[in-house]
Amino acid sequence: MELYYDEMESPVGPLTIISDGEHIVRIEYGSFNQMEAKMGKWSERYFDNPIFIHKPGKVDYVKIELQDYFNGNRSVFSFDFSFHGTPFQHKVWQALYDTISYGETKTYKDIAAAIGNPKAVRAVGGAVNKNPFSIVVPCHRVIGANGKMVGYNGGLDKKEYLLAHEAR
């Protein structure tokens, strides 16, 4: 299976965007070289004999939408993406995407309630940490019950930047 990727610079550092040719399958913080081992392990779980090919044309439209977001001209993304994870992770990621609007925040407890499993707060945190669509599926909008910033796979500095950016 061929997976196509390219990178872009952003205010939160390099982003790597991966496509299966039809859908975006991952947006990750860092350059492809930094993420290659992680992407290799992840892709072997979900794709048959994955081969990464640097092909910017396959993801240019995503780069345009992300640049629009960073320029303050986009709050919703229109490209197709496909989740690859456990059924529980899919539920959590879909809840993030469906229930947290641009500029808003919710708690892990809110997300657990949204998926109909209010006691699964820790499990929700684990799924949020594995979100394959940085920025687009807004895990940066999830905060602790006390209103404080807690863990973020990309680093709290990125989370703080994204929340401040959306508050403008």
CSV table of C-alpha atoms in Angstrom, one decimal:
chain,number,residue,atom,x,y,z
A,1,MET,CA,0.0,0.0,0.0
A,2,GLU,CA,1.4,3.4,-1.0
A,3,LEU,CA,1.1,6.2,1.5
A,4,TYR,CA,1.9,9.7,0.3
A,5,TYR,CA,3.3,12.4,2.5
A,6,ASP,CA,4.6,15.9,2.6
A,7,GLU,CA,5.6,18.4,5.2
A,8,MET,CA,4.7,22.0,5.9
A,9,GLU,CA,6.1,24.6,8.2
A,10,SER,CA,3.6,26.1,10.6
A,11,PRO,CA,3.7,28.5,13.6
A,12,VAL,CA,3.8,25.3,15.8
A,13,GLY,CA,6.7,23.8,13.9
A,14,PRO,CA,6.8,21.2,11.0
A,15,LEU,CA,3.7,19.1,10.3
A,16,THR,CA,3.7,15.9,8.3
A,17,ILE,CA,0.6,15.1,6.4
A,18,ILE,CA,-0.1,11.5,5.1
A,19,SER,CA,-2.6,10.3,2.6
A,20,ASP,CA,-3.7,6.9,1.3
A,21,GLY,CA,-4.4,8.6,-2.1
A,22,GLU,CA,-8.1,9.1,-1.3
A,23,HIS,CA,-8.2,10.3,2.3
A,24,ILE,CA,-5.9,11.9,4.7
A,25,VAL,CA,-4.9,9.3,7.3
A,26,ARG,CA,-2.6,11.3,9.6
A,27,ILE,CA,-1.4,14.8,10.4
A,28,GLU,CA,1.5,14.6,12.8
A,29,TYR,CA,3.7,17.2,14.6
A,30,GLY,CA,7.3,17.0,13.4
A,31,SER,CA,9.1,16.3,10.1
A,32,PHE,CA,8.8,12.9,8.4
A,33,ASN,CA,12.4,12.1,9.3
A,34,GLN,CA,11.6,12.8,12.9
A,35,MET,CA,8.4,10.7,12.8
A,36,GLU,CA,9.5,7.9,10.3
A,37,ALA,CA,9.9,5.1,13.0
A,38,LYS,CA,6.6,6.0,14.7
A,39,MET,CA,4.8,6.2,11.3
A,40,GLY,CA,6.3,2.9,10.2
A,41,LYS,CA,5.0,1.1,13.3
A,42,TRP,CA,1.6,2.8,13.1
A,43,SER,CA,1.1,2.1,9.4
A,44,GLU,CA,2.0,-1.5,9.7
A,45,ARG,CA,-1.0,-2.0,11.9
A,46,TYR,CA,-3.5,-0.6,9.5
A,47,PHE,CA,-2.1,-0.9,6.0
A,48,ASP,CA,-0.8,-3.9,3.9
A,49,ASN,CA,2.9,-3.5,3.3
A,50,PRO,CA,3.0,0.3,3.6
A,51,ILE,CA,5.5,2.2,1.6
A,52,PHE,CA,5.9,6.0,2.2
A,53,ILE,CA,6.3,8.1,-0.9
A,54,HIS,CA,7.1,11.8,-0.8
A,55,LYS,CA,4.5,13.2,-3.1
A,56,PRO,CA,3.5,16.8,-2.3
A,57,GLY,CA,0.7,17.0,-4.9
A,58,LYS,CA,-1.3,14.4,-2.9
A,59,VAL,CA,-1.6,16.6,0.1
A,60,ASP,CA,-1.3,20.2,-1.2
A,61,TYR,CA,-5.0,20.9,-0.7
A,62,VAL,CA,-4.6,20.0,3.0
A,63,LYS,CA,-1.6,22.3,3.4
A,64,ILE,CA,-3.7,25.2,1.9
A,65,GLU,CA,-6.5,24.6,4.5
A,66,LEU,CA,-4.0,24.4,7.4
A,67,GLN,CA,-2.3,27.6,6.2
A,68,ASP,CA,-5.8,29.2,6.0
A,69,TYR,CA,-6.4,28.1,9.6
A,70,PHE,CA,-3.1,29.5,10.8
A,71,ASN,CA,-3.8,32.8,8.9
A,72,GLY,CA,-7.1,33.1,10.8
A,73,ASN,CA,-9.2,32.5,7.7
A,74,ARG,CA,-10.5,29.0,8.4
A,75,SER,CA,-12.2,27.4,11.5
A,76,VAL,CA,-13.6,24.3,9.8
A,77,PHE,CA,-11.7,21.8,7.6
A,78,SER,CA,-13.4,20.4,4.4
A,79,PHE,CA,-11.0,17.6,3.3
A,80,ASP,CA,-11.8,13.9,3.8
A,81,PHE,CA,-9.9,12.0,6.5
A,82,SER,CA,-10.1,8.4,7.7
A,83,PHE,CA,-9.6,7.2,11.3
A,84,HIS,CA,-7.4,4.2,11.9
A,85,GLY,CA,-7.5,3.0,15.5
A,86,THR,CA,-9.6,1.0,17.9
A,87,PRO,CA,-13.5,1.3,17.9
A,88,PHE,CA,-13.2,3.2,21.3
A,89,GLN,CA,-10.6,5.6,19.8
A,90,HIS,CA,-12.9,6.2,16.8
A,91,LYS,CA,-15.7,7.1,19.2
A,92,VAL,CA,-13.5,9.5,21.1
A,93,TRP,CA,-12.0,11.2,18.0
A,94,GLN,CA,-15.4,11.6,16.4
A,95,ALA,CA,-16.7,13.2,19.6
A,96,LEU,CA,-13.8,15.6,19.6
A,97,TYR,CA,-14.6,16.5,16.0
A,98,ASP,CA,-18.3,16.7,16.4
A,99,THR,CA,-18.7,18.4,19.8
A,100,ILE,CA,-15.9,20.9,20.3
A,101,SER,CA,-16.3,24.0,18.1
A,102,TYR,CA,-13.6,26.4,17.1
A,103,GLY,CA,-12.6,28.6,20.1
A,104,GLU,CA,-14.3,26.4,22.7
A,105,THR,CA,-12.9,23.9,25.2
A,106,LYS,CA,-14.3,20.8,26.9
A,107,THR,CA,-13.0,18.5,29.6
A,108,TYR,CA,-12.1,14.8,29.3
A,109,LYS,CA,-15.2,14.2,31.5
A,110,ASP,CA,-17.3,16.1,28.9
A,111,ILE,CA,-16.0,13.8,26.1
A,112,ALA,CA,-16.6,10.7,28.2
A,113,ALA,CA,-20.2,11.8,28.7
A,114,ALA,CA,-20.5,12.6,25.0
A,115,ILE,CA,-19.6,9.0,24.0
A,116,GLY,CA,-22.0,7.6,26.6
A,117,ASN,CA,-19.4,6.3,29.0
A,118,PRO,CA,-19.0,9.0,31.8
A,119,LYS,CA,-16.7,6.9,33.9
A,120,ALA,CA,-14.2,6.4,31.1
A,121,VAL,CA,-12.3,9.7,31.7
A,122,ARG,CA,-8.8,8.0,31.8
A,123,ALA,CA,-9.5,5.9,28.7
A,124,VAL,CA,-10.7,9.1,26.9
A,125,GLY,CA,-7.4,10.7,27.9
A,126,GLY,CA,-5.5,7.8,26.4
A,127,ALA,CA,-7.5,8.0,23.1
A,128,VAL,CA,-7.1,11.8,22.9
A,129,ASN,CA,-3.3,11.2,23.3
A,130,LYS,CA,-3.3,9.0,20.2
A,131,ASN,CA,-5.4,11.4,18.0
A,132,PRO,CA,-4.0,11.0,14.5
A,133,PHE,CA,-5.2,14.4,13.2
A,134,SER,CA,-3.4,17.1,15.1
A,135,ILE,CA,-5.3,20.4,14.8
A,136,VAL,CA,-8.1,19.1,12.6
A,137,VAL,CA,-9.5,16.7,15.3
A,138,PRO,CA,-9.3,19.3,18.1
A,139,CYS,CA,-7.6,17.4,20.9
A,140,HIS,CA,-5.9,20.7,21.8
A,141,ARG,CA,-9.3,21.9,22.9
A,142,VAL,CA,-9.6,19.3,25.7
A,143,ILE,CA,-8.6,20.6,29.2
A,144,GLY,CA,-8.6,19.3,32.7
A,145,ALA,CA,-11.7,19.4,34.9
A,146,ASN,CA,-10.0,22.2,36.9
A,147,GLY,CA,-9.8,24.3,33.7
A,148,LYS,CA,-6.0,23.8,33.5
A,149,MET,CA,-3.9,22.7,30.5
A,150,VAL,CA,-3.0,19.0,31.0
A,151,GLY,CA,-1.0,16.8,28.7
A,152,TYR,CA,-0.8,17.2,25.0
A,153,ASN,CA,0.9,14.9,22.6
A,154,GLY,CA,2.4,17.8,20.7
A,155,GLY,CA,3.6,19.6,23.8
A,156,LEU,CA,1.8,22.1,26.0
A,157,ASP,CA,3.4,25.0,24.2
A,158,LYS,CA,1.6,23.9,21.0
A,159,LYS,CA,-1.7,23.5,22.9
A,160,GLU,CA,-1.3,27.0,24.4
A,161,TYR,CA,-0.5,28.5,21.0
A,162,LEU,CA,-3.5,26.8,19.3
A,163,LEU,CA,-6.0,27.9,22.0
A,164,ALA,CA,-4.7,31.4,22.0
A,165,HIS,CA,-4.8,31.5,18.2
A,166,GLU,CA,-8.5,30.4,18.2
A,167,ALA,CA,-9.4,32.9,21.0
A,168,ARG,CA,-8.3,35.8,18.7
